Structures are given as C-alpha cells and as structure tokens.
PDB file of N, CA and C in Angstrom:
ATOM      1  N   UNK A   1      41.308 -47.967 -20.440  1.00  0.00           N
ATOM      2  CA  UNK A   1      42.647 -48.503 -20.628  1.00  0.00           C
ATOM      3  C   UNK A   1      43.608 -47.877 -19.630  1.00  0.00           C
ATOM      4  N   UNK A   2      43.601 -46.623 -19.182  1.00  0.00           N
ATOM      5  CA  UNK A   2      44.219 -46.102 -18.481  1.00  0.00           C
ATOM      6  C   UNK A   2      44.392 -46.444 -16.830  1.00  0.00           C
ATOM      7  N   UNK A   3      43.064 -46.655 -16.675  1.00  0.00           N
ATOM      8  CA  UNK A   3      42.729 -47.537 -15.252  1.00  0.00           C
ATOM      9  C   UNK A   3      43.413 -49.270 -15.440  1.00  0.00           C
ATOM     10  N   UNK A   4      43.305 -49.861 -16.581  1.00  0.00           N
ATOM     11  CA  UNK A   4      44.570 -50.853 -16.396  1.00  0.00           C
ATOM     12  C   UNK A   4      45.856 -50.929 -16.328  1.00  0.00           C
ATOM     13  N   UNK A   5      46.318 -50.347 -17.097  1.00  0.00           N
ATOM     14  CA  UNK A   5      47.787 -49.763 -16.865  1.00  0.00           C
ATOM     15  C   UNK A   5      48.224 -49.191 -15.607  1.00  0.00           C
ATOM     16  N   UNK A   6      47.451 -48.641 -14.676  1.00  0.00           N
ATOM     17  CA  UNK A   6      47.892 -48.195 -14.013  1.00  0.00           C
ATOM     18  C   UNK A   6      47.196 -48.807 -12.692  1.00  0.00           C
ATOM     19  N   UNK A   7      46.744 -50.122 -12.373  1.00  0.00           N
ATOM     20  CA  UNK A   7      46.777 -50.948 -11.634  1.00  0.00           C
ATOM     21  C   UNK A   7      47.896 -52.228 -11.935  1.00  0.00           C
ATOM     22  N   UNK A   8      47.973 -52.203 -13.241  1.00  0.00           N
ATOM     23  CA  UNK A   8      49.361 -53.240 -13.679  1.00  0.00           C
ATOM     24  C   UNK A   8      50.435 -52.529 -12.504  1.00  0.00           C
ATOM     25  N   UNK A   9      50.489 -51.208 -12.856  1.00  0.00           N
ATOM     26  CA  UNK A   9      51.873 -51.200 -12.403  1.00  0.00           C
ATOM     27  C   UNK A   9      51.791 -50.635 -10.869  1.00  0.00           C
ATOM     28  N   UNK A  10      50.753 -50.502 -10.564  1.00  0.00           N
ATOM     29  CA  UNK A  10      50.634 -50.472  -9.128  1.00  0.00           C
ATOM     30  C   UNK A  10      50.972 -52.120  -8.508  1.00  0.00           C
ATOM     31  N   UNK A  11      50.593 -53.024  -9.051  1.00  0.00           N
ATOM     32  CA  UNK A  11      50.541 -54.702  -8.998  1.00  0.00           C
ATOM     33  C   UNK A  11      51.965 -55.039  -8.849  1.00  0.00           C
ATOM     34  N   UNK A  12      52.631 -54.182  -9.972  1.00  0.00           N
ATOM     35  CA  UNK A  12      54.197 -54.815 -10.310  1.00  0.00           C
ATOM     36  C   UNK A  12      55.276 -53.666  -9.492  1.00  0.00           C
ATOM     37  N   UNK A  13      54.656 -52.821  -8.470  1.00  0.00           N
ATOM     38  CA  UNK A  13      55.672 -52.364  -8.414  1.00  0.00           C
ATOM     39  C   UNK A  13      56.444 -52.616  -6.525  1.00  0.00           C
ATOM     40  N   UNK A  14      57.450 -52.348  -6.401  1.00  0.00           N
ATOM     41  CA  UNK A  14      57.398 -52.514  -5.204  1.00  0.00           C
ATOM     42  C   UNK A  14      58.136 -52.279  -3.836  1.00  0.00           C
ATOM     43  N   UNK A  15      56.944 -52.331  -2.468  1.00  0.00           N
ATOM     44  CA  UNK A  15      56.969 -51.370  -0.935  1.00  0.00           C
ATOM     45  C   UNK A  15      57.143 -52.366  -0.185  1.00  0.00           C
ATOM     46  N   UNK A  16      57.958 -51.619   0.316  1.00  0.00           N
ATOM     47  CA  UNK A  16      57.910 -52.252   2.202  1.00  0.00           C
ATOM     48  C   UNK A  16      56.496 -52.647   2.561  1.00  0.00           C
ATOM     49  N   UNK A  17      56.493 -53.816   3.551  1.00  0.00           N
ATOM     50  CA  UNK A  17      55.125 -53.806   3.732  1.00  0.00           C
ATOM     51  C   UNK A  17      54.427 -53.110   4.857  1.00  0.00           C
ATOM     52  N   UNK A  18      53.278 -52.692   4.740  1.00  0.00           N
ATOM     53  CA  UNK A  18      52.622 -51.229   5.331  1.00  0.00           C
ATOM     54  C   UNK A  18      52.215 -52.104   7.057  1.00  0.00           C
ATOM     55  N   UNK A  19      52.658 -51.430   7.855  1.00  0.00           N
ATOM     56  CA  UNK A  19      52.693 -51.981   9.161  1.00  0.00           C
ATOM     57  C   UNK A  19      51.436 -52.339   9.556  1.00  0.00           C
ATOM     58  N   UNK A  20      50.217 -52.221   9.169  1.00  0.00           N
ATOM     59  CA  UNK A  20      48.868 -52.804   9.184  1.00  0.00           C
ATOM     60  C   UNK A  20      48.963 -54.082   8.275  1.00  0.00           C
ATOM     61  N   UNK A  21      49.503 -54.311   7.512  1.00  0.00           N
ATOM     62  CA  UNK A  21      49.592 -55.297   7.100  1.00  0.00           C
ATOM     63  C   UNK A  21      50.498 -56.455   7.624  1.00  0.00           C
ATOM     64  N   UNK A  22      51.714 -56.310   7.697  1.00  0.00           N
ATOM     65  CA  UNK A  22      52.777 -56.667   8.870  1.00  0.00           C
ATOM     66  C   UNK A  22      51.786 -57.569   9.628  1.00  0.00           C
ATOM     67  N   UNK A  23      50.937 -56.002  10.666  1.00  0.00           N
ATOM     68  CA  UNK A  23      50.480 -56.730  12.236  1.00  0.00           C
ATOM     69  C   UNK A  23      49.485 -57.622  11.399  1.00  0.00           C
ATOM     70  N   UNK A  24      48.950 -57.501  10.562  1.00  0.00           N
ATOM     71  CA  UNK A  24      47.728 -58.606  10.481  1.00  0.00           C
ATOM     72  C   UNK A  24      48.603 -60.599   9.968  1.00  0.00           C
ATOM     73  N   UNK A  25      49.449 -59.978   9.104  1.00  0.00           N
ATOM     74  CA  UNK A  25      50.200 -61.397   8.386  1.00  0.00           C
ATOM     75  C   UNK A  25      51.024 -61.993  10.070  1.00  0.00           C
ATOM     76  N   UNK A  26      51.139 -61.128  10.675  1.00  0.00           N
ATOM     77  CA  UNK A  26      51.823 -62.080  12.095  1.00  0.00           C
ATOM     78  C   UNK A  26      50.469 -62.646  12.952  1.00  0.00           C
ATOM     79  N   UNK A  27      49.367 -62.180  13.232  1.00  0.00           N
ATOM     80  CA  UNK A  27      48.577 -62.496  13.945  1.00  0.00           C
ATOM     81  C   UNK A  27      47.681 -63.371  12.954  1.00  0.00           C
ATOM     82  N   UNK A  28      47.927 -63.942  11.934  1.00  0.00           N
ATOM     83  CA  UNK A  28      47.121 -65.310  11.373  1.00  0.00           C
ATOM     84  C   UNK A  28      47.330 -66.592  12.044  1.00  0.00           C
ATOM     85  N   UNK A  29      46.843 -67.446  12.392  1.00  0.00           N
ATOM     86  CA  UNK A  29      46.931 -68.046  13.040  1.00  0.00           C
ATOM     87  C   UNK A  29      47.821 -69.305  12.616  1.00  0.00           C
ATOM     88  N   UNK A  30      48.426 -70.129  13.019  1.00  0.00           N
ATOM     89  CA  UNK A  30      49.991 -70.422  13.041  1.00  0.00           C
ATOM     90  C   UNK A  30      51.373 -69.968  12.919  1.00  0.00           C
ATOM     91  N   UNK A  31      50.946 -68.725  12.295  1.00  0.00           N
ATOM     92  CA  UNK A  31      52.277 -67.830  12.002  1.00  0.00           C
ATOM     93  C   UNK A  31      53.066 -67.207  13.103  1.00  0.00           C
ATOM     94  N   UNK A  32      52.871 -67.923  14.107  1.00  0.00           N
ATOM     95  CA  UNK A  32      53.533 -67.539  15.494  1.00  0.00           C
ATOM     96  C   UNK A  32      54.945 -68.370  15.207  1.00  0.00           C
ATOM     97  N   UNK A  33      54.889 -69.604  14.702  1.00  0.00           N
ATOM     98  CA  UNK A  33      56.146 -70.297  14.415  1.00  0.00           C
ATOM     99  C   UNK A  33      56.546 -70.971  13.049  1.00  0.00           C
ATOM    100  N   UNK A  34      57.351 -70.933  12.747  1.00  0.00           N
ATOM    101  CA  UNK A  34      57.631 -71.383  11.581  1.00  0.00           C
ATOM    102  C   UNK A  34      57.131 -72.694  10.564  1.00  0.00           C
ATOM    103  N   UNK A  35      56.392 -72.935  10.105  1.00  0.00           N
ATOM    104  CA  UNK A  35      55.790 -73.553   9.376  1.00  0.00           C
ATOM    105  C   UNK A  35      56.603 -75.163   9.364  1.00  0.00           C
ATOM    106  N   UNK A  36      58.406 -74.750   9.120  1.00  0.00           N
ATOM    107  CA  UNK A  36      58.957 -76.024   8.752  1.00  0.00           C
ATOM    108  C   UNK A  36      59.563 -76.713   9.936  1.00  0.00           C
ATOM    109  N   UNK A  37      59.794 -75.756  11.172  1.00  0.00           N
ATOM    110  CA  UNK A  37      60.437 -76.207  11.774  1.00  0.00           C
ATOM    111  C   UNK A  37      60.137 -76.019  13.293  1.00  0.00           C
ATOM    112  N   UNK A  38      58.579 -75.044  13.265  1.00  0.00           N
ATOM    113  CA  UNK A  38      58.292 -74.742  14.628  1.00  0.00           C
ATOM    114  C   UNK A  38      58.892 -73.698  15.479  1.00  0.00           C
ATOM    115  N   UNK A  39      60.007 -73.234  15.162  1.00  0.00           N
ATOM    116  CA  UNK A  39      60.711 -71.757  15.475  1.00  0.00           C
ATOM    117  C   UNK A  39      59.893 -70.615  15.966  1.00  0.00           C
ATOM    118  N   UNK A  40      60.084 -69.881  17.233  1.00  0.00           N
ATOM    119  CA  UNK A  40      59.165 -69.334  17.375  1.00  0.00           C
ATOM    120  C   UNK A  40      59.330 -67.965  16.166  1.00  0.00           C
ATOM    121  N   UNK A  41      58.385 -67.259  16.148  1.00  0.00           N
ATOM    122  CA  UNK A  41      58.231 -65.144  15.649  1.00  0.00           C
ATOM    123  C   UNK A  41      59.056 -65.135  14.244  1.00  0.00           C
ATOM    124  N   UNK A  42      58.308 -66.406  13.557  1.00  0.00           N
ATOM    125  CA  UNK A  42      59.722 -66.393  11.832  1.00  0.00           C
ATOM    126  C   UNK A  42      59.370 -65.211  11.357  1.00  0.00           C
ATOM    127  N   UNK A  43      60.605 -64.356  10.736  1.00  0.00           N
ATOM    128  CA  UNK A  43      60.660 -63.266  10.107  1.00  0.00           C
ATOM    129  C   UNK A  43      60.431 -63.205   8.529  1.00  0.00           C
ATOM    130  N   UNK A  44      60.827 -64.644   7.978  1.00  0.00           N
ATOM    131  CA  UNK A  44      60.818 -64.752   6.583  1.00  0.00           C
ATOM    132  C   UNK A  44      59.872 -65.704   6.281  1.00  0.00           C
ATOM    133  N   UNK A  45      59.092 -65.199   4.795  1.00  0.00           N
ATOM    134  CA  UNK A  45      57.888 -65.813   4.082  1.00  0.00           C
ATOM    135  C   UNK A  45      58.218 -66.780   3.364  1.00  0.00           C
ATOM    136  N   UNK A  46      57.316 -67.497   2.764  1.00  0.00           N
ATOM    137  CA  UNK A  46      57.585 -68.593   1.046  1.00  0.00           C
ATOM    138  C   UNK A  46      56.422 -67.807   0.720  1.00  0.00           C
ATOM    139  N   UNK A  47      56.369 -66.784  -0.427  1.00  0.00           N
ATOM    140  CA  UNK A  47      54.981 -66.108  -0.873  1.00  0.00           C
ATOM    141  C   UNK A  47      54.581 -67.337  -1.879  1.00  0.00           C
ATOM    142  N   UNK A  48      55.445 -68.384  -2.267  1.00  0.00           N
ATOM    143  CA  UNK A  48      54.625 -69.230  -3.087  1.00  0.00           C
ATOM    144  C   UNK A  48      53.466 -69.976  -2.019  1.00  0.00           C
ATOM    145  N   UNK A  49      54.166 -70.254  -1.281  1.00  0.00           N
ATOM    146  CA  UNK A  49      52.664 -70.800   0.166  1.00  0.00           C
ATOM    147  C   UNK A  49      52.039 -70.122   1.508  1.00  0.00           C
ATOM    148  N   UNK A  50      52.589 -68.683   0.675  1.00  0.00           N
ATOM    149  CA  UNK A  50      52.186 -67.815   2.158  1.00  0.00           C
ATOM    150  C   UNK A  50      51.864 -68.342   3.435  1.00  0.00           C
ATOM    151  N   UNK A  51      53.088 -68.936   3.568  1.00  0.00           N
ATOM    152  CA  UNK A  51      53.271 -69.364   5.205  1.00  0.00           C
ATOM    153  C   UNK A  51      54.910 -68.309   5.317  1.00  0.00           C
ATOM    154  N   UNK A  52      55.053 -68.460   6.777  1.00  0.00           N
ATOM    155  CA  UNK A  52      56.132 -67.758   7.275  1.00  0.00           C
ATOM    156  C   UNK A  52      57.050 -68.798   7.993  1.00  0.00           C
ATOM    157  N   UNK A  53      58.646 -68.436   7.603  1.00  0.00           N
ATOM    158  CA  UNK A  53      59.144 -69.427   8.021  1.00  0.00           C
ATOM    159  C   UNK A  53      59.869 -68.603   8.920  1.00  0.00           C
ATOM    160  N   UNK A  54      61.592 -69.361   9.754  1.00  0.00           N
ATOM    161  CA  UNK A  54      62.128 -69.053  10.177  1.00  0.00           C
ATOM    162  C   UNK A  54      63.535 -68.466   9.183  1.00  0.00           C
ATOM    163  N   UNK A  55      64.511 -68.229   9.826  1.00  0.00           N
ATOM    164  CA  UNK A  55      65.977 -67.634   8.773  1.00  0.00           C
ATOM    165  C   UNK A  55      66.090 -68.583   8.261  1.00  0.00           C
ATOM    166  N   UNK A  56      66.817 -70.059   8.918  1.00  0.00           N
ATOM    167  CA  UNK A  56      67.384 -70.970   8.613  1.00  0.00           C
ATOM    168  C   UNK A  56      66.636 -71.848   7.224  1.00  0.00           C
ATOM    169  N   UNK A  57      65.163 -71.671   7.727  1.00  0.00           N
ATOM    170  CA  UNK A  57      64.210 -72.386   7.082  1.00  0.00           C
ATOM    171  C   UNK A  57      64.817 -71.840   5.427  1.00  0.00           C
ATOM    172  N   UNK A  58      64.661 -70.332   5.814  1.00  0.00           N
ATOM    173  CA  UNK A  58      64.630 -69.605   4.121  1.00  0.00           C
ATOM    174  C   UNK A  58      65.573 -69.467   3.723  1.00  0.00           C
ATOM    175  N   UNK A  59      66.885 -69.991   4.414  1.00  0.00           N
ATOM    176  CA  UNK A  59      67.961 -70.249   3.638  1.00  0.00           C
ATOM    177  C   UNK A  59      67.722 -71.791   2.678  1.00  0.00           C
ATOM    178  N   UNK A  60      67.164 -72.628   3.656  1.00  0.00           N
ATOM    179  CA  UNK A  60      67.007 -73.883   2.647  1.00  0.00           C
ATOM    180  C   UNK A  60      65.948 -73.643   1.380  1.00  0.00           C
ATOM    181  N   UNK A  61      65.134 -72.990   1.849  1.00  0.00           N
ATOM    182  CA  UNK A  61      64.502 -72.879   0.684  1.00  0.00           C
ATOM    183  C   UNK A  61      64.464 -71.712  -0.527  1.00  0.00           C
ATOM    184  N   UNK A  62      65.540 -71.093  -0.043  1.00  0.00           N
ATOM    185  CA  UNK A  62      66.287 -69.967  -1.013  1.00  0.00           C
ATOM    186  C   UNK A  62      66.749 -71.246  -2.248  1.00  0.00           C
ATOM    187  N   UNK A  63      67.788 -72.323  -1.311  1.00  0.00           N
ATOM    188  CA  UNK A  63      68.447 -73.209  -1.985  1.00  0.00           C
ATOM    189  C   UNK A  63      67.912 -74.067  -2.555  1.00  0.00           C
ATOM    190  N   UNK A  64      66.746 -74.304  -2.978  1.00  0.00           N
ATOM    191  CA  UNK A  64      65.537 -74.872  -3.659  1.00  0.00           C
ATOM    192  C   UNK A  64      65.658 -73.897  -4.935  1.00  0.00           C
ATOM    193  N   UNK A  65      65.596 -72.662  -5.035  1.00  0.00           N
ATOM    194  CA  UNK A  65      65.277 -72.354  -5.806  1.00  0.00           C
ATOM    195  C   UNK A  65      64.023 -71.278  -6.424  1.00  0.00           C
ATOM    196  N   UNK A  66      63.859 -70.290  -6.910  1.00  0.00           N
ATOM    197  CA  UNK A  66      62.546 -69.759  -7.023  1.00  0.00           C
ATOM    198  C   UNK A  66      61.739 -70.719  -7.991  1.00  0.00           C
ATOM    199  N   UNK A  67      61.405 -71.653  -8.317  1.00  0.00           N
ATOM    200  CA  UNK A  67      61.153 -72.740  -9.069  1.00  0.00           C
ATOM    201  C   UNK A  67      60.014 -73.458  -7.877  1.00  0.00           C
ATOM    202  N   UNK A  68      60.323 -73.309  -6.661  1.00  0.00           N
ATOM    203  CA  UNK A  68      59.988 -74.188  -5.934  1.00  0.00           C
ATOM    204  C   UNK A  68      59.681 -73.396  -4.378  1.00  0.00           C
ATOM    205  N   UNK A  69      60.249 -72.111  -4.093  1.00  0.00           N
ATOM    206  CA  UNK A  69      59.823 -71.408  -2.988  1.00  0.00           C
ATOM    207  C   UNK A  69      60.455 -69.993  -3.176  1.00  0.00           C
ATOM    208  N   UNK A  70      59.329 -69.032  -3.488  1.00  0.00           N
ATOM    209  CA  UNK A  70      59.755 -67.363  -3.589  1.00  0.00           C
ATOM    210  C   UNK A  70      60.386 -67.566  -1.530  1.00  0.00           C
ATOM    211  N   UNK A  71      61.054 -66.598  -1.603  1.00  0.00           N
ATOM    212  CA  UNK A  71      61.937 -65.899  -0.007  1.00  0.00           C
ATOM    213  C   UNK A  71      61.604 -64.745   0.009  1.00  0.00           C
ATOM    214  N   UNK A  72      61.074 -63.936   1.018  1.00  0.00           N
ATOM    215  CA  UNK A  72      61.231 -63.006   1.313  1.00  0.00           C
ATOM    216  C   UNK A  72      61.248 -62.562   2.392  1.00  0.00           C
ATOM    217  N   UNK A  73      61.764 -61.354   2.982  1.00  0.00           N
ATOM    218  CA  UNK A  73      61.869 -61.059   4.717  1.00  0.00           C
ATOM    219  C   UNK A  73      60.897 -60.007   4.564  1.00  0.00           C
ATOM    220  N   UNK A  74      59.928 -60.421   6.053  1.00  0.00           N
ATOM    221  CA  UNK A  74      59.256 -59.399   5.958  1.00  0.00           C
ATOM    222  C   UNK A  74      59.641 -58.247   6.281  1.00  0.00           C
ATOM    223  N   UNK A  75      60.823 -57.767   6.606  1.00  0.00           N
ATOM    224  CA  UNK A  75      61.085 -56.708   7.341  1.00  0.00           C
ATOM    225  C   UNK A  75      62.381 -56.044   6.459  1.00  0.00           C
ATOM    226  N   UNK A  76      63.067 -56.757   5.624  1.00  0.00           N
ATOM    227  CA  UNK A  76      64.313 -56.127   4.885  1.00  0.00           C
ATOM    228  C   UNK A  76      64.060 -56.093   3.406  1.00  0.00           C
ATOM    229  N   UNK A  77      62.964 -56.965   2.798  1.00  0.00           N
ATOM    230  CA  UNK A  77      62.511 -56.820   1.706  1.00  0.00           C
ATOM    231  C   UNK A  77      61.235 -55.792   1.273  1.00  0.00           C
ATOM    232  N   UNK A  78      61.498 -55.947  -0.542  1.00  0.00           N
ATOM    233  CA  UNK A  78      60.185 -54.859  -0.522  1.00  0.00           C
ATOM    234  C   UNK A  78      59.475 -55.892  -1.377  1.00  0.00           C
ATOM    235  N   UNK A  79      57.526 -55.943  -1.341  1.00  0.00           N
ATOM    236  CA  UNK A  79      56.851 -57.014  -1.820  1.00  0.00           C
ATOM    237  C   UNK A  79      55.759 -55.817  -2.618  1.00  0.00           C
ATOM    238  N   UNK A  80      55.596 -56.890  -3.734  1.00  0.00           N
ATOM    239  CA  UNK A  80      54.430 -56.181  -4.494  1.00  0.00           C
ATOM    240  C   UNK A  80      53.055 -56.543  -4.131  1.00  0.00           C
ATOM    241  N   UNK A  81      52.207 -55.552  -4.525  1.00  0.00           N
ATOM    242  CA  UNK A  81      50.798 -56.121  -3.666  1.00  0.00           C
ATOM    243  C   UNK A  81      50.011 -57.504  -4.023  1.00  0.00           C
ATOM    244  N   UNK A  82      50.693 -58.351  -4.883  1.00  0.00           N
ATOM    245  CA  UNK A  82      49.786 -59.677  -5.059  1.00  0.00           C
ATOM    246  C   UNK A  82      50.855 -60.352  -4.204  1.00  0.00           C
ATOM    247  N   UNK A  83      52.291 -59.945  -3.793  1.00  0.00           N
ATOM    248  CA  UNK A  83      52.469 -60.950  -2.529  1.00  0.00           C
ATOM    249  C   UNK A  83      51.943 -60.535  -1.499  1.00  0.00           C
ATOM    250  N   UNK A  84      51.699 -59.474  -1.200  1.00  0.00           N
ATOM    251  CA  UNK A  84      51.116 -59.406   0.165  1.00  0.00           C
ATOM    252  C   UNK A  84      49.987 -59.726  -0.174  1.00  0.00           C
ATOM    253  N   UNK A  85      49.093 -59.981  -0.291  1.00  0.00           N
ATOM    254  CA  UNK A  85      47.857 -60.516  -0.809  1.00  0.00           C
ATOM    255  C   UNK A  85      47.464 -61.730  -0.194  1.00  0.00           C
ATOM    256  N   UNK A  86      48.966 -62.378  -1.161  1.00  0.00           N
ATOM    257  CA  UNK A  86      48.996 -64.163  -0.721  1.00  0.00           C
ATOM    258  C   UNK A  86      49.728 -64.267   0.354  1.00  0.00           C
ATOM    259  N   UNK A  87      49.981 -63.379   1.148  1.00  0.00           N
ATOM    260  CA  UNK A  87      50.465 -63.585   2.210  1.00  0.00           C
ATOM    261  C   UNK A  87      48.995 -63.446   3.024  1.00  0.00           C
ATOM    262  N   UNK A  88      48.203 -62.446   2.963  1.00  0.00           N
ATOM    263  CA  UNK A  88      47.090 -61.746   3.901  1.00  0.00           C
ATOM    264  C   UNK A  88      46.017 -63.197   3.766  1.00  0.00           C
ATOM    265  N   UNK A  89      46.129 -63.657   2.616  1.00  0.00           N
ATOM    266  CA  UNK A  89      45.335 -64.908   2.182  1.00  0.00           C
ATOM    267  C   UNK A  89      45.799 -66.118   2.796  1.00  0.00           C
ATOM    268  N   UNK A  90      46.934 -66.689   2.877  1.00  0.00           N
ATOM    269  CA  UNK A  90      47.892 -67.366   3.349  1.00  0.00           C
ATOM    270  C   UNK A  90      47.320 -67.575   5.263  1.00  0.00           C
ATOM    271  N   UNK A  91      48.427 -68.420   5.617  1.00  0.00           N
ATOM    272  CA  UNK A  91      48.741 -68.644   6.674  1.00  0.00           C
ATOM    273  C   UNK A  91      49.190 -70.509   7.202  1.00  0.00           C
ATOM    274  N   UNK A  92      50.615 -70.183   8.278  1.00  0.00           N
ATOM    275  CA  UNK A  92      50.878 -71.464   8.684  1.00  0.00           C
ATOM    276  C   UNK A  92      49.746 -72.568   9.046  1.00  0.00           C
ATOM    277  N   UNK A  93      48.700 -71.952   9.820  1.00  0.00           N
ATOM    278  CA  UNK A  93      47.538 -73.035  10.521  1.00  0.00           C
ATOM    279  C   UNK A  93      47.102 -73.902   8.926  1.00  0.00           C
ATOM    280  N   UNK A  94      46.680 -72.684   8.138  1.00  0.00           N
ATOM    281  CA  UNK A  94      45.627 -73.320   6.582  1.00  0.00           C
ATOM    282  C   UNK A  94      46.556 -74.095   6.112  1.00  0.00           C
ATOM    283  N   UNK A  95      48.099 -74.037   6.130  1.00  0.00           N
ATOM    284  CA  UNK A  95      48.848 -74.436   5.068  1.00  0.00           C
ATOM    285  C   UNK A  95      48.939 -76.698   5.784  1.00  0.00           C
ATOM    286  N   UNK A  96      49.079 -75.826   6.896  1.00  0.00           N
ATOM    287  CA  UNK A  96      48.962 -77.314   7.441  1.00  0.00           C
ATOM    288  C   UNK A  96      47.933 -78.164   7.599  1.00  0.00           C
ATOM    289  N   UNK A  97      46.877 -77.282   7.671  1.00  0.00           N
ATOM    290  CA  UNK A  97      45.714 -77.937   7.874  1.00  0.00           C
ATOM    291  C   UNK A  97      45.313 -79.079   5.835  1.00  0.00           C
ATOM    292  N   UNK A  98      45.882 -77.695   4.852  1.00  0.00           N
ATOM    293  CA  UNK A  98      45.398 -78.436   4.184  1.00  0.00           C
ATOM    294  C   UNK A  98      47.048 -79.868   3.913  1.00  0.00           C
ATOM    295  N   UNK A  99      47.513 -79.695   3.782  1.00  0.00           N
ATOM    296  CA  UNK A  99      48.547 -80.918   3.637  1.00  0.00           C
ATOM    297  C   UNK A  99      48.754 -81.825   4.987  1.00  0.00           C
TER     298      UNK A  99
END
C-alpha cells in the first residue's frame, strides 16, 4: 500500500519538465511546427493531444476551454508525470497522421 500512495502522489504532483525530456518532446517528429497553424519551434502543448502548438494557437485553445484542450508552456509551466508521458507518447506527425 505504501508503494501506491506514493506513486499516486509522485503522478499528481508537479515539475518543470526535466531537460531530457524537453530535448526529446521537441525532436518528435512534427513538433518542429505547430500542429494548427504550421508556426515554426511552438513553445506551448494541448496535453489532451500531445501535440505542440504555437502562443497564438494556445490562446485559442485556452478559449475552448479545459473541456476540450489542457494548455501548457513547456517552458513557464510545471507538468505532472502522466502529462509528460502523453506528451513523450504524443507528437504533431502521429496526431496528423491519424486525423
């Protein structure tokens, strides 16, 4: 029991993301540009589709709603390890490829 509890809250709690992780979520392949709009080096995620967008992008989809697209920056926010996860899992090329 103790070993669950204390991966729960390793799960729920939350870091900057660890610069090995960073370099790997930029070098997936499409994530060179923004998913919605083609922008080059987007700084901000949708962890609901672990693709990476641009600013502008994640302002619109701030304005959606968390209902419809989590926001986060990779660089000013802090993410818990099942978003980085679905981010490391993720990527612009898959997201397009599958829709």
């Amino acid at each position: 029991i103790k070993n669950a509890s204390s991966r729960s809250s390793i799960s729920s709690s939350y870091h900057q993301i660890p610069p090995t992780c960073f370099e790997i979520i930029r070098s997936i392949p499409g994530n060179n540009t923004c998913i919605d709009c083609g922008a080059s080096n987007p700084d901000w995620a949708t962890v609901s589709y672990g693709a990476l967008i641009c600013m502008i992008c994640a302002g619109r989809h701030r304005s959606l709603g968390v209902n419809c697209s989590k926001v986060r920056s990779l660089t000013m926010d802090h993410w818990n390890v099942n978003q980085i996860l679905t981010m490391l899992e993720g990527g612009n090329k898959q997201l397009r490829d599958f829709f």
